Coordinates of C-alpha atoms in Angstrom, one line a residue:
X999 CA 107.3 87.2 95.5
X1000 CA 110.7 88.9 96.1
X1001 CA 113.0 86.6 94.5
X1002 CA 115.8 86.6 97.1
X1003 CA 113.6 85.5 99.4
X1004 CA 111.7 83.2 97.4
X1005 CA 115.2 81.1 97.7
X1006 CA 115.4 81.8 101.0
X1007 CA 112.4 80.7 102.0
X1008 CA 112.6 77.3 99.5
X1009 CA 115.9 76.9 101.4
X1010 CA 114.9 76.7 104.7
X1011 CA 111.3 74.8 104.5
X1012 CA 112.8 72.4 102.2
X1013 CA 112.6 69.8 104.8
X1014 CA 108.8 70.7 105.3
X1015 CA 105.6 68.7 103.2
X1016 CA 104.0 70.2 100.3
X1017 CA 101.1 70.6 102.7
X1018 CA 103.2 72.4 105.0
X1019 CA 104.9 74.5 103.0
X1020 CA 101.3 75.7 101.4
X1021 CA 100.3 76.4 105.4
X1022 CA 104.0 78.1 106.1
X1023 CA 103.1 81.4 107.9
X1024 CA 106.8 82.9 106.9
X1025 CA 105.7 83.1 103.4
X1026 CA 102.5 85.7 104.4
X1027 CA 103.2 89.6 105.1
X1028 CA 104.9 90.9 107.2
X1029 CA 106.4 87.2 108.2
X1030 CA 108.6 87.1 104.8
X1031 CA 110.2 90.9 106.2
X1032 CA 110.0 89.6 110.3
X1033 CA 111.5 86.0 108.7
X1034 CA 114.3 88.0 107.4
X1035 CA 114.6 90.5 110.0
X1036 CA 115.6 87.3 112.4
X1037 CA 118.5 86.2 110.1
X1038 CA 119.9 89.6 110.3
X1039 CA 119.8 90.1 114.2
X1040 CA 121.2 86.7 114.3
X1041 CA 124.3 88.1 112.1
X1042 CA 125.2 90.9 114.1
X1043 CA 124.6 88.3 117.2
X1044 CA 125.8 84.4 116.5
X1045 CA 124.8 84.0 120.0
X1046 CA 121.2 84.3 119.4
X1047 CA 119.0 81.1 120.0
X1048 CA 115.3 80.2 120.1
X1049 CA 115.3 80.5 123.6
X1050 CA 117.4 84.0 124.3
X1051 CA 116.0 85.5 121.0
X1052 CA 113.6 87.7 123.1
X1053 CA 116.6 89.1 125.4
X1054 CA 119.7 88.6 122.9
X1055 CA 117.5 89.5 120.0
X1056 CA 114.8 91.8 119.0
X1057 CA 114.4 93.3 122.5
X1058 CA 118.2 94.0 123.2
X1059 CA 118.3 95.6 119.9
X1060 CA 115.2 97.5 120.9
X1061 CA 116.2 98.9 124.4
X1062 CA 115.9 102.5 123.5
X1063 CA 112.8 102.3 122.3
X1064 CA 109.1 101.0 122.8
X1065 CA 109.4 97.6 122.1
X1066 CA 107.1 95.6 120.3
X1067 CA 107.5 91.4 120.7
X1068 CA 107.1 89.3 117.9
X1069 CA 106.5 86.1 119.7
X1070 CA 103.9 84.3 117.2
X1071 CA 107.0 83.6 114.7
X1072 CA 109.4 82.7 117.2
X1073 CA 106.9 80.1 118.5
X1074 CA 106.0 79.3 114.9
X1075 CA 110.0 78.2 114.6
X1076 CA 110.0 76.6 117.4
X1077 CA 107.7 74.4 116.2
X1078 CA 109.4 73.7 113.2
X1079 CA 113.0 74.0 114.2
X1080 CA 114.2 72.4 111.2
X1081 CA 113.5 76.2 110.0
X1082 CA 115.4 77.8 112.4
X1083 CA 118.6 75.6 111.4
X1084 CA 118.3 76.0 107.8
X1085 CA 118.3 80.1 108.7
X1086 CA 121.2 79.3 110.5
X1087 CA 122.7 77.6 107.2
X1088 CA 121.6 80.3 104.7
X1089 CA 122.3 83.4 106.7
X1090 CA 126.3 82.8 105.9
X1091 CA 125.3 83.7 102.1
X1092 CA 124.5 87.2 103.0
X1093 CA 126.4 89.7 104.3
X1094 CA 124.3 92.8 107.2
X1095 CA 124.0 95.1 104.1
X1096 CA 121.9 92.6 101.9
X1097 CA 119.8 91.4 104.7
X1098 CA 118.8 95.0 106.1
X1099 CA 118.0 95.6 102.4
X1100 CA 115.9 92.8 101.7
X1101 CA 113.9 93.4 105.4
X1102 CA 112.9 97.1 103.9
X1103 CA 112.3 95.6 100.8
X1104 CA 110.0 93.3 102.1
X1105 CA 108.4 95.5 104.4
X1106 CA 107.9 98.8 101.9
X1107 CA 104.5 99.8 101.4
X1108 CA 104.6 101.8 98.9
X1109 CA 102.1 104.1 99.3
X1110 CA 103.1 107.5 100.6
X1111 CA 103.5 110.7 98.9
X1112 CA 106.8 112.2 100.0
X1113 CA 105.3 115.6 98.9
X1114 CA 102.2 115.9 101.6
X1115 CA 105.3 114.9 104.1
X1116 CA 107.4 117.3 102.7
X1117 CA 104.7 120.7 103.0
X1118 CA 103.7 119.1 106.9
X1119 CA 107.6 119.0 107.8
X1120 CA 108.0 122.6 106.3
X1121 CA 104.4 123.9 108.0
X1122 CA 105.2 122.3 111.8
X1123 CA 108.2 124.9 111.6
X1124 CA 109.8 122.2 114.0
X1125 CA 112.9 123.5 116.6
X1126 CA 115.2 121.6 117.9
X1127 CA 114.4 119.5 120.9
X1128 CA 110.9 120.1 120.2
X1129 CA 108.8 116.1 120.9
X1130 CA 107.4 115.0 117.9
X1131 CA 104.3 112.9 117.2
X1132 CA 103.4 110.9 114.0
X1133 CA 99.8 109.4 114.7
X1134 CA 99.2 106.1 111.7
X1135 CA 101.1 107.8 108.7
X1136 CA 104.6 106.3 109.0
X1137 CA 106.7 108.1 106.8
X1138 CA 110.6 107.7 107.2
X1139 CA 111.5 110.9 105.4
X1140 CA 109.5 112.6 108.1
X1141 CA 111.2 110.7 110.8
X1142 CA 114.8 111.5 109.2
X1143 CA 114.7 115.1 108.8
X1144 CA 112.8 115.6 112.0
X1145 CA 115.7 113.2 113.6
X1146 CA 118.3 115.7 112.3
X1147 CA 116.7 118.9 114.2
X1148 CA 117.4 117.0 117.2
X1149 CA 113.8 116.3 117.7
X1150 CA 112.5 113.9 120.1
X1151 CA 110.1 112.1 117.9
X1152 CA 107.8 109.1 118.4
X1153 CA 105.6 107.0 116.6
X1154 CA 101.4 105.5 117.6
X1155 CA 100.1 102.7 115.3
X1156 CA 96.7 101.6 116.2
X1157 CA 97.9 98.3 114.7
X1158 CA 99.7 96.0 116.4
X1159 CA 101.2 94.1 113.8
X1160 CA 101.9 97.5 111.6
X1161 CA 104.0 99.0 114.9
X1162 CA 105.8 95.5 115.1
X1163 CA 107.0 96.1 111.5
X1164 CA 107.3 100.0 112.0
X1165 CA 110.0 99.2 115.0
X1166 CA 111.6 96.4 112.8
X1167 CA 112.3 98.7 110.1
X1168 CA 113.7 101.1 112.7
X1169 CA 116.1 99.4 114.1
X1170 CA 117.7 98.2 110.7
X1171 CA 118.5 101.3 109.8
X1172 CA 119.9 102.7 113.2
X1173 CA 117.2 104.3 114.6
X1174 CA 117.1 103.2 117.9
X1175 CA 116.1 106.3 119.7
X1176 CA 112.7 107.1 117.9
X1177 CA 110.0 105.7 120.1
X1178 CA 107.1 103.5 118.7
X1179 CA 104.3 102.9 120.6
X1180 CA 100.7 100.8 120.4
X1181 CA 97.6 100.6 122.2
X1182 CA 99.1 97.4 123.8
X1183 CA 101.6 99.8 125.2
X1184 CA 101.7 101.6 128.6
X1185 CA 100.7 105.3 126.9
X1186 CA 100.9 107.3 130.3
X1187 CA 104.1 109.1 129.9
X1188 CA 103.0 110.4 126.7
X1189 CA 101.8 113.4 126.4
X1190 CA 102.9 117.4 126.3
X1191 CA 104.0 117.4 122.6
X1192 CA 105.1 119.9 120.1
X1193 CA 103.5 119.3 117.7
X1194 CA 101.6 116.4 115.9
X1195 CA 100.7 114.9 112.3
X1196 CA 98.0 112.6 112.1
X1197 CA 96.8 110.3 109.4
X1198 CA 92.9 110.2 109.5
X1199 CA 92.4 108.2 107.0
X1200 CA 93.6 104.8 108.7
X1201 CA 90.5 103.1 110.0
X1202 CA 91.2 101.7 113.4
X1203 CA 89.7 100.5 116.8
X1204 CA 87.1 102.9 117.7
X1205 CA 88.5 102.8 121.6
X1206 CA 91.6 103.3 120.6
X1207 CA 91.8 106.6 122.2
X1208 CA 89.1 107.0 124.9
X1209 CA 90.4 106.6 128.0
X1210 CA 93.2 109.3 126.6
X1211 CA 90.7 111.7 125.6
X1212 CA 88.3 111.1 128.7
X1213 CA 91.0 112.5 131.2
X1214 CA 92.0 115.4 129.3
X1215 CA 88.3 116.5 127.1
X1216 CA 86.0 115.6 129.1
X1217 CA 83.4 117.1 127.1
X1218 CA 84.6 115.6 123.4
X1219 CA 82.0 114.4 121.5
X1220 CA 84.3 110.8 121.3
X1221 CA 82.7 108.3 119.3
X1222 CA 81.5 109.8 115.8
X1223 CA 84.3 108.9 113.6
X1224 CA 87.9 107.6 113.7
X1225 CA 88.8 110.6 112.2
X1226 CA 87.9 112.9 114.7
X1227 CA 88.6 110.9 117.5
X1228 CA 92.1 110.7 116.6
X1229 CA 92.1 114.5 116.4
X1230 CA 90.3 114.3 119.5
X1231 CA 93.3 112.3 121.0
X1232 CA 95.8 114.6 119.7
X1233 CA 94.6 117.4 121.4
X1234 CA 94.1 115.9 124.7
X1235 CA 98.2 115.1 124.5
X1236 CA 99.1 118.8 123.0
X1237 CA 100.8 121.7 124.3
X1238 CA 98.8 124.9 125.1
X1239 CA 101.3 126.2 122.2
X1240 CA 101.3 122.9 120.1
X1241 CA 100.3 122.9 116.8
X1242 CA 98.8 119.5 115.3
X1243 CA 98.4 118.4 111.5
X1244 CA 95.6 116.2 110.3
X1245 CA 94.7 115.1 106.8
X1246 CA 91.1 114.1 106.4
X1247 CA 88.9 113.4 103.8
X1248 CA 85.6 115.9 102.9
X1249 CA 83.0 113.9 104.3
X1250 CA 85.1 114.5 107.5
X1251 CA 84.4 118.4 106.8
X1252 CA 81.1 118.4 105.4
X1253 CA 78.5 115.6 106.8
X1254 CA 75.6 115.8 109.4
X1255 CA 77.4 112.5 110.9
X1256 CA 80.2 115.1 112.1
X1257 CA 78.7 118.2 112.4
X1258 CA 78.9 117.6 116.6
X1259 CA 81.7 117.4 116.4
X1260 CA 83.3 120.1 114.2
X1261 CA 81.1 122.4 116.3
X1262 CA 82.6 121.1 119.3
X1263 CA 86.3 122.1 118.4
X1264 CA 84.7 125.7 116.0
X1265 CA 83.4 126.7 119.3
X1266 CA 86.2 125.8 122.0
X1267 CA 88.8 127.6 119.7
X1268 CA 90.6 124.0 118.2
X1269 CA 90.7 124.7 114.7
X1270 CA 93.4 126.9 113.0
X1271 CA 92.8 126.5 109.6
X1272 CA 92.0 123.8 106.8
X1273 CA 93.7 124.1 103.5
X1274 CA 92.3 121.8 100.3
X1275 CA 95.1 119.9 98.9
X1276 CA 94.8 118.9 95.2
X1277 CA 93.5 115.3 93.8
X1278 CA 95.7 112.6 93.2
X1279 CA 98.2 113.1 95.9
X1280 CA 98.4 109.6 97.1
X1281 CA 98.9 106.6 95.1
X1282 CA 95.2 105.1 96.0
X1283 CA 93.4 107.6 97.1
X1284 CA 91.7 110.1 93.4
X1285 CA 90.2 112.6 95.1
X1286 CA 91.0 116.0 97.5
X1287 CA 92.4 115.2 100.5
X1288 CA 92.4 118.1 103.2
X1289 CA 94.6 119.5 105.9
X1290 CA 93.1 120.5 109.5
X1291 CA 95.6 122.7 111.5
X1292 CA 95.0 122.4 115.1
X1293 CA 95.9 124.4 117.9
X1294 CA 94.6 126.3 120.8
X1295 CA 92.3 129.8 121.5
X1296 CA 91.4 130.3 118.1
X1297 CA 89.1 132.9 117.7
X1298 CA 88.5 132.3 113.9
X1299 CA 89.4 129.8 111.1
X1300 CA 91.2 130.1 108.3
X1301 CA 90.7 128.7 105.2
X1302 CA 92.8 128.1 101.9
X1303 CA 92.4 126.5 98.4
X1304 CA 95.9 124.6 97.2
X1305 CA 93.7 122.7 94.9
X1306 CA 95.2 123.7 91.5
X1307 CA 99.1 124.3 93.0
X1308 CA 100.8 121.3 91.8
X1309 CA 103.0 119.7 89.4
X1310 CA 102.6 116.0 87.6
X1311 CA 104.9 113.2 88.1
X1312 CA 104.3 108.9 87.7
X1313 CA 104.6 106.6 91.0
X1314 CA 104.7 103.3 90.4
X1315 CA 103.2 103.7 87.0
X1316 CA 100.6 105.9 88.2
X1317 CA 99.3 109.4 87.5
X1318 CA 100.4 111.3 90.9
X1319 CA 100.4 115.2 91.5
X1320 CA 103.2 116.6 93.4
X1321 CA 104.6 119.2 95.3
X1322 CA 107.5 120.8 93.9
X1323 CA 109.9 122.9 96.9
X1324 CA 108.5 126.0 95.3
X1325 CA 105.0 125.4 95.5
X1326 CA 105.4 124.0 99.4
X1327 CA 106.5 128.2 99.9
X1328 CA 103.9 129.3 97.7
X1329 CA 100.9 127.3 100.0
X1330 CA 102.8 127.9 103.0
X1331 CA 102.9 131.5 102.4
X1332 CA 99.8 132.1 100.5
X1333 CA 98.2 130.4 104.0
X1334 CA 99.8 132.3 106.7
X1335 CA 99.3 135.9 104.5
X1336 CA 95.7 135.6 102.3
X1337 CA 93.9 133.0 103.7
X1338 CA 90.1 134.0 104.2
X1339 CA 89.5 134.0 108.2
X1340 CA 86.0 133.8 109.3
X1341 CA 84.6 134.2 112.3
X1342 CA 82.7 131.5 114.0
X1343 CA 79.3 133.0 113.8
X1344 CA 79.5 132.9 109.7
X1345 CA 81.0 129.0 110.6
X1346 CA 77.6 128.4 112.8
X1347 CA 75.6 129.7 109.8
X1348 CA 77.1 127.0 107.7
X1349 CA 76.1 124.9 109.7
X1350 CA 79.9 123.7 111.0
X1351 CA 80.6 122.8 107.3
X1352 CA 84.3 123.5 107.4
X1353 CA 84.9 122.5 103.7
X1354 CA 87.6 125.7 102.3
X1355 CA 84.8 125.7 99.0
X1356 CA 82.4 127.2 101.1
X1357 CA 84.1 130.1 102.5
X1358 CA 86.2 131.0 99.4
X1359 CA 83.4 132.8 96.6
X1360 CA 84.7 134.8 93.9
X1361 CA 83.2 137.8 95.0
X1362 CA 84.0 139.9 92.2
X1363 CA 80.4 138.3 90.4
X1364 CA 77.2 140.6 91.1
X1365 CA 75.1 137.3 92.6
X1366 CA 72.2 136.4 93.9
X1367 CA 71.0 133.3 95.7
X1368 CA 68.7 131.0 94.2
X1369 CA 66.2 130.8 96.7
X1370 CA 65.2 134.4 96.1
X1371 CA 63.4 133.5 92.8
X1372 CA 62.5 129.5 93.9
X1373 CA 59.0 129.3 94.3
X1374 CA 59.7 125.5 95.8
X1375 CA 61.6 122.9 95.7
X1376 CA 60.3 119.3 95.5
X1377 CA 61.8 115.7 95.4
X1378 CA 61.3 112.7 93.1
X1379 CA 59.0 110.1 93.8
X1380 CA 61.4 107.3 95.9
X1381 CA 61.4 104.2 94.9
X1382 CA 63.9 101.2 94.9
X1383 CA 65.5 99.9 91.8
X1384 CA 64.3 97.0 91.9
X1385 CA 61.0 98.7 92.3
X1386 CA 61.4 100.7 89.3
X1387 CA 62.0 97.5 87.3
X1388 CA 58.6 96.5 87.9
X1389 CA 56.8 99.9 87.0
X1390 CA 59.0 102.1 84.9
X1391 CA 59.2 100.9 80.9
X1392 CA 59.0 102.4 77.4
X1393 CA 55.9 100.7 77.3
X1394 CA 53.4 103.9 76.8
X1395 CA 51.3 104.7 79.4
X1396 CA 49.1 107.8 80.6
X1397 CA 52.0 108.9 82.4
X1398 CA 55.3 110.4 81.6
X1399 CA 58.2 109.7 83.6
X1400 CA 61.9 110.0 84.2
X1401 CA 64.7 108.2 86.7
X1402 CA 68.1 110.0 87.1
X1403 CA 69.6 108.0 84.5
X1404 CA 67.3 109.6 81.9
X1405 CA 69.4 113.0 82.2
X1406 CA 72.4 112.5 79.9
X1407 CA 74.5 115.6 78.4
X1408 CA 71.9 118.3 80.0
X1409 CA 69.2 117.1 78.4
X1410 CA 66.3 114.4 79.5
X1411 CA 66.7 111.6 76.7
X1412 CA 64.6 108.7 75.9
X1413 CA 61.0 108.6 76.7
X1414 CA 59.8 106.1 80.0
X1415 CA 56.8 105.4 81.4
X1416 CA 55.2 104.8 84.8
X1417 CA 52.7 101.5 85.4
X1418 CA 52.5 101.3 88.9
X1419 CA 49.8 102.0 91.2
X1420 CA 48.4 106.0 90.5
X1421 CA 49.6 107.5 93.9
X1422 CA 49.1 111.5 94.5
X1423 CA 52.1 112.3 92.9
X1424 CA 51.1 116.1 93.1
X1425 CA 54.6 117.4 94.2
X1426 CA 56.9 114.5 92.5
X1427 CA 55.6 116.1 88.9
X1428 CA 57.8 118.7 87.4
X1429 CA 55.9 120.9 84.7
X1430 CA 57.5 122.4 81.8
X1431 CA 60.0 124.9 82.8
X1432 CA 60.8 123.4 85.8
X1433 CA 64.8 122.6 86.4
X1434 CA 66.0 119.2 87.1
X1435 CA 69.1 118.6 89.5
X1436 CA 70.1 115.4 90.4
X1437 CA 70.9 115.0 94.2
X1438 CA 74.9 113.2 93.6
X1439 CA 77.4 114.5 91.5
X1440 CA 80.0 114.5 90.2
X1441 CA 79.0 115.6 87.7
X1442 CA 75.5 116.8 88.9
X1443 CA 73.4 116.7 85.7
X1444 CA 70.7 119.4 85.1
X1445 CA 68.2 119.5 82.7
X1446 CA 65.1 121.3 81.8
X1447 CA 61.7 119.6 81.6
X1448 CA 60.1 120.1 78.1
X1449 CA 56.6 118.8 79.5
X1450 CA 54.5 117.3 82.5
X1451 CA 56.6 114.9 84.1
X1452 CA 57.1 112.1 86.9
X1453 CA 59.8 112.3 88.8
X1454 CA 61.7 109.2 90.3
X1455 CA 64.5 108.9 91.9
X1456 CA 67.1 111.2 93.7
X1457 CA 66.5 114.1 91.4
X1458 CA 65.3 117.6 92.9
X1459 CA 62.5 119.8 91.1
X1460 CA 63.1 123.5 91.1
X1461 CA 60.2 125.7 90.7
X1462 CA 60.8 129.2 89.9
X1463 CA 58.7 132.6 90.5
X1464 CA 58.4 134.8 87.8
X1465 CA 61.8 136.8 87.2
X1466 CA 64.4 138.6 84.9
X1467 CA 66.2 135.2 85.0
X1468 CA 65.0 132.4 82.6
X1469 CA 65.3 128.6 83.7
X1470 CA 67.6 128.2 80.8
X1471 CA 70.0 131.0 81.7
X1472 CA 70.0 128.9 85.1
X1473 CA 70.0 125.7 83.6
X1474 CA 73.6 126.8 81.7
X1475 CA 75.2 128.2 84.6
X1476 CA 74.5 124.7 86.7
X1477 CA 75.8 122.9 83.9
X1478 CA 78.9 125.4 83.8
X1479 CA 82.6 124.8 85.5
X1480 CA 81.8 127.4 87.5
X1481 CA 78.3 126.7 88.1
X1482 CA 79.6 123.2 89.1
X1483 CA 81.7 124.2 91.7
X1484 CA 78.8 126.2 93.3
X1485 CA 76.9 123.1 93.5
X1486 CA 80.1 121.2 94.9
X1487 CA 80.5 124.0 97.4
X1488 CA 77.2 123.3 99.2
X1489 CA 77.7 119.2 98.9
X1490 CA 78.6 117.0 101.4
X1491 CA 80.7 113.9 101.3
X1492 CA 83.9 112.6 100.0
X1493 CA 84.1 110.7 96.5
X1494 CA 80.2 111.0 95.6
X1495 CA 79.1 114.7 96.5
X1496 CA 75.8 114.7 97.7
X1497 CA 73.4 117.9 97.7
X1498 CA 71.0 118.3 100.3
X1499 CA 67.4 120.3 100.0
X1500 CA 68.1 123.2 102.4
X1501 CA 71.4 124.1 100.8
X1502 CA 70.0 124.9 97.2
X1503 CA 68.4 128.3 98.4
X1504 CA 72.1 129.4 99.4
X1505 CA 73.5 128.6 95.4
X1506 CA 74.7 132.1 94.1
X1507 CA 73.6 132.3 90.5
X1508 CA 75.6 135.1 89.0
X1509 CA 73.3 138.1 87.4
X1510 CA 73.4 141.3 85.0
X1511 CA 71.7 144.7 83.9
X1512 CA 68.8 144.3 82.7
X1513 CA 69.4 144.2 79.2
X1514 CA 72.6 142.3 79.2
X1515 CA 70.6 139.7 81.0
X1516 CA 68.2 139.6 78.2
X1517 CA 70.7 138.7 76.1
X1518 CA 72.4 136.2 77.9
X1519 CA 68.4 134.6 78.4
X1520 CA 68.0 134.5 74.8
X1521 CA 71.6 133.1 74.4
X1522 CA 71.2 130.4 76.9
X1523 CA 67.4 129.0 75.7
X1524 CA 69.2 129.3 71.9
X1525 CA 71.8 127.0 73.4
X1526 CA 69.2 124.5 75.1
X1527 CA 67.2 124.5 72.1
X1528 CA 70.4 123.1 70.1
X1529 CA 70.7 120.5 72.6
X1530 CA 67.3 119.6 72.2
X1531 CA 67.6 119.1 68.7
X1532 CA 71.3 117.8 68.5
X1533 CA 69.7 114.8 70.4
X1534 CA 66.6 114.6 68.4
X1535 CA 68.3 114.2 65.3
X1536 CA 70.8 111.7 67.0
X1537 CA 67.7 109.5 68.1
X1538 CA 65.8 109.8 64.7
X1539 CA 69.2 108.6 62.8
X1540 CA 69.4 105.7 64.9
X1541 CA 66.3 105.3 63.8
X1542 CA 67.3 105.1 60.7
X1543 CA 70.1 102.8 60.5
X1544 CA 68.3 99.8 62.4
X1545 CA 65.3 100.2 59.5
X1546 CA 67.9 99.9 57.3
X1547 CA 69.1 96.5 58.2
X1548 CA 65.7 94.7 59.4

């Protein structure tokens, strides 16, 4: 706790039981900031009371914009009025400077990256008079510099409470004129914007927006995620030549779940351009992020990779990547001048995935695609966990198995063995040869089966026809940066990639003339083989040292 208002709030519930002081709902966020915010109004306005506070108070100070009430703690106080006076007491120790300070204080979050702010403010291209939205990603750097362009700007939280504090923190620094609205608001009158940035990744009501995006498209696909609903909503209140900014996560770009609706806006011309952001660019939040440009009667998308354009800094202790002025040009121009555009018919083939790694192949490799020399491609046997408790052991038995946890450093390790009922397990087996892939990365582990075995678990089985291309030279390339990054570009989801079956024919596998191909078989089985035996000597010193102290 804040220790200015840790003696604050000991001052004025000193009259208050131990009991009641434990219940005290000023002491809970955002009260402590609200708690605070009250003392201040009440010293730019001694005529303030607990029955004019909601005309002489917040609201007055509020006229200009949307206001937001805040009666629960002004019928908390007048419950326990004893409160109220001792505000009244302890408010004459602080001057308007201190208290405005300890209400931001109090109400900071913490959390943003002024860099993603900073490449949106530069990217909108924002003129003067233009109306500005900012959809659940209050920043007030973006609300200062776009107040200085003589912008019209206004704020939507989905949360009441979190547009109560939004407006609070406001009005203490003189913002009076920047509208902030809620779903509890009368939303009618807004609409026709500029341009719009939109935070995806705050989870809210799922009706927030419908009766918004009812009226104006008809047609959406409403319903799927927040994420695209809240897209969904910003085009519905856009100008024909409005631009909107979204940042979203990759399951957003890349799952079945949304595939309705990414075809929805890919085929009524919605989607500008996405652009992958690099990792860490938000104190909580490890992985990519993504940006989804919006606008109108797009005939194509574009797509750009910012992945590796950053620079390192510490928030808050932590690890953060950042955007340095330079870069924020770099992406900006590197977007608008060599980003790849496809057309939609090459989108429809990928099946609306709308992730940049798709799109952008290094096409200076001579490639093929793996499903030209797959012969199949099978699945492990499924079982639960607790399942394979009961049935999998080390335990010898007539047959030879392996779970996904049995892969470790491209190789399968230890030996396990299947005691469960003897099903026809004709297509679960992989034979010697065969190339093992498990179905989530990261990393995805592949391995090469060195004889007959079971498969369980969420691991694919890749059979191969005879070719110029051995299963080790494969197996290498899979295991590879590179060849990792092929495998990411046809996964779907956010934080745990996941690879689905029909994808793995599509995988480009990188080939040579014939004789340099020879040589980079021979190199890659030489290279397997010394895996192989790396661990076998691992396993028979461990051996080793346990006989030597029984």
């Amino acid at each position: 706790m804040n220790n200015k208002f840790e003696y604050i709030l000991n001052y004025i519930t000193s009259e208050l039981s131990i009991q009641e002081k434990e219940k005290c709902l000023l002491a809970k966020k955002p009260y402590d900031a609200i708690t605070i915010y009250f003392m201040y109004l009440y010293k730019k306005n001694h005529n303030i009371t607990l029955e004019n506070i909601y005309e002489e108070g917040y609201c007055k100070s509020w006229s200009e914009a949307q206001y937001i009430p805040l009666d629960d703690v002004v019928d908390y106080l007048k419950q326990n009025v004893s409160i109220w006076n001792k505000m009244l007491e302890v408010v004459n120790q602080y001057d308007i400077e201190q208290l405005k300070e300890l209400v931001l204080t109090l109400s900071d979050d913490n959390k943003k990256s002024d860099s993603i702010i900073e490449l949106v403010i530069k990217k909108l291209e924002v003129g003067s008079k233009s109306r500005i939205l900012q959809i659940n990603n209050f920043s007030e750097k973006f609300l200062t510099e776009l107040r200085d362009k003589n912008s019209h700007i206004y704020v939507y939280e989905s949360h009441y409470m979190a547009a109560s504090v939004r407006t609070m923190r406001l009005d203490v620094q003189g913002f009076s004129d920047i509208y902030v609205y809620s779903m509890r608001d009368d939303f009618d009158d807004i609409e026709n914007f500029d341009k719009i940035f939109i935070n995806t990744l705050v989870q809210c009501n799922r009706n927030d927006f419908e009766y918004m995006i009812a009226s104006h498209l008809p047609d959406f696909p409403y319903g799927v995620t927040y994420c695209w609903d809240s897209c969904g909503f910003a085009l519905s209140i856009l100008k024909e030549e409005g631009t909107a900014f979204a940042i979203v996560d990759a399951k957003e770009l890349t799952t079945n779940k949304a595939k309705i609706v990414r075809e929805y806006l890919s085929k009524n011309g919605y989607i500008e351009g996405v652009i992958k952001l690099p990792e860490k660019m938000e104190n909580d939040i490890r992985a990519s992020l993504y940006f989804v440009i919006l606008s109108h009667r797009n005939t194509s998308v574009k797509f750009y990779d910012a992945s590796s354009m950053y620079e390192m800094d510490r928030v808050n202790g932590k690890k953060i990547n950042i955007f340095s002025d330079k870069i924020i040009n770099e992406i900006i121009n590197n977007y608008e001048n060599n980003a790849k555009s496809e057309t939609l018919n090459i989108i429809s083939e990928n099946d609306y995935n709308l992730n940049p790694s798709r799109y952008l192949v290094d096409i200076n490799d001579n490639t093929i695609e793996l499903g030209q020399i797959l012969k199949t491609t099978n699945r492990g046997f499924s079982l639960s966990a607790t399942q394979v408790d009961g049935v999998v052991t080390s335990e010898i038995s007539d047959i030879r198995c392996i779970v996904t946890q049995s892969i470790i450093n491209g190789i399968v390790q230890g030996k396990l063995y299947y005691h469960g009922e003897n099903k026809s397990f004709k297509k679960n087996y992989a034979e010697p040869g065969d190339i093992l892939i498990t179905k989530t990365g990261v990393p995805f582990k592949v391995a090469i089966a060195q004889e007959r075995l079971l498969v369980i678990g969420n691991i694919f089985i890749l059979k191969f026809n005879e070719s110029d291309i051995s299963s080790e030279y494969i197996k290498c390339f899979l295991d590879s940066e590179k060849g990792q990054n092929e495998l990411r570009r046809f996964s779907a989801g956010a934080t745990t990639p996941v690879l689905h079956i029909q994808n793995i024919n599509k995988i480009l596998i990188p080939v040579h003339e014939q004789n340099v191909q020879k040589q980079m078989n021979k190199k890659a089985e030489k290279i397997v083989e010394e895996l192989i035996n790396a661990y076998e000597s691992i396993d028979r010193n461990k051996k080793i040292i346990n006989l030597m102290y029984k």
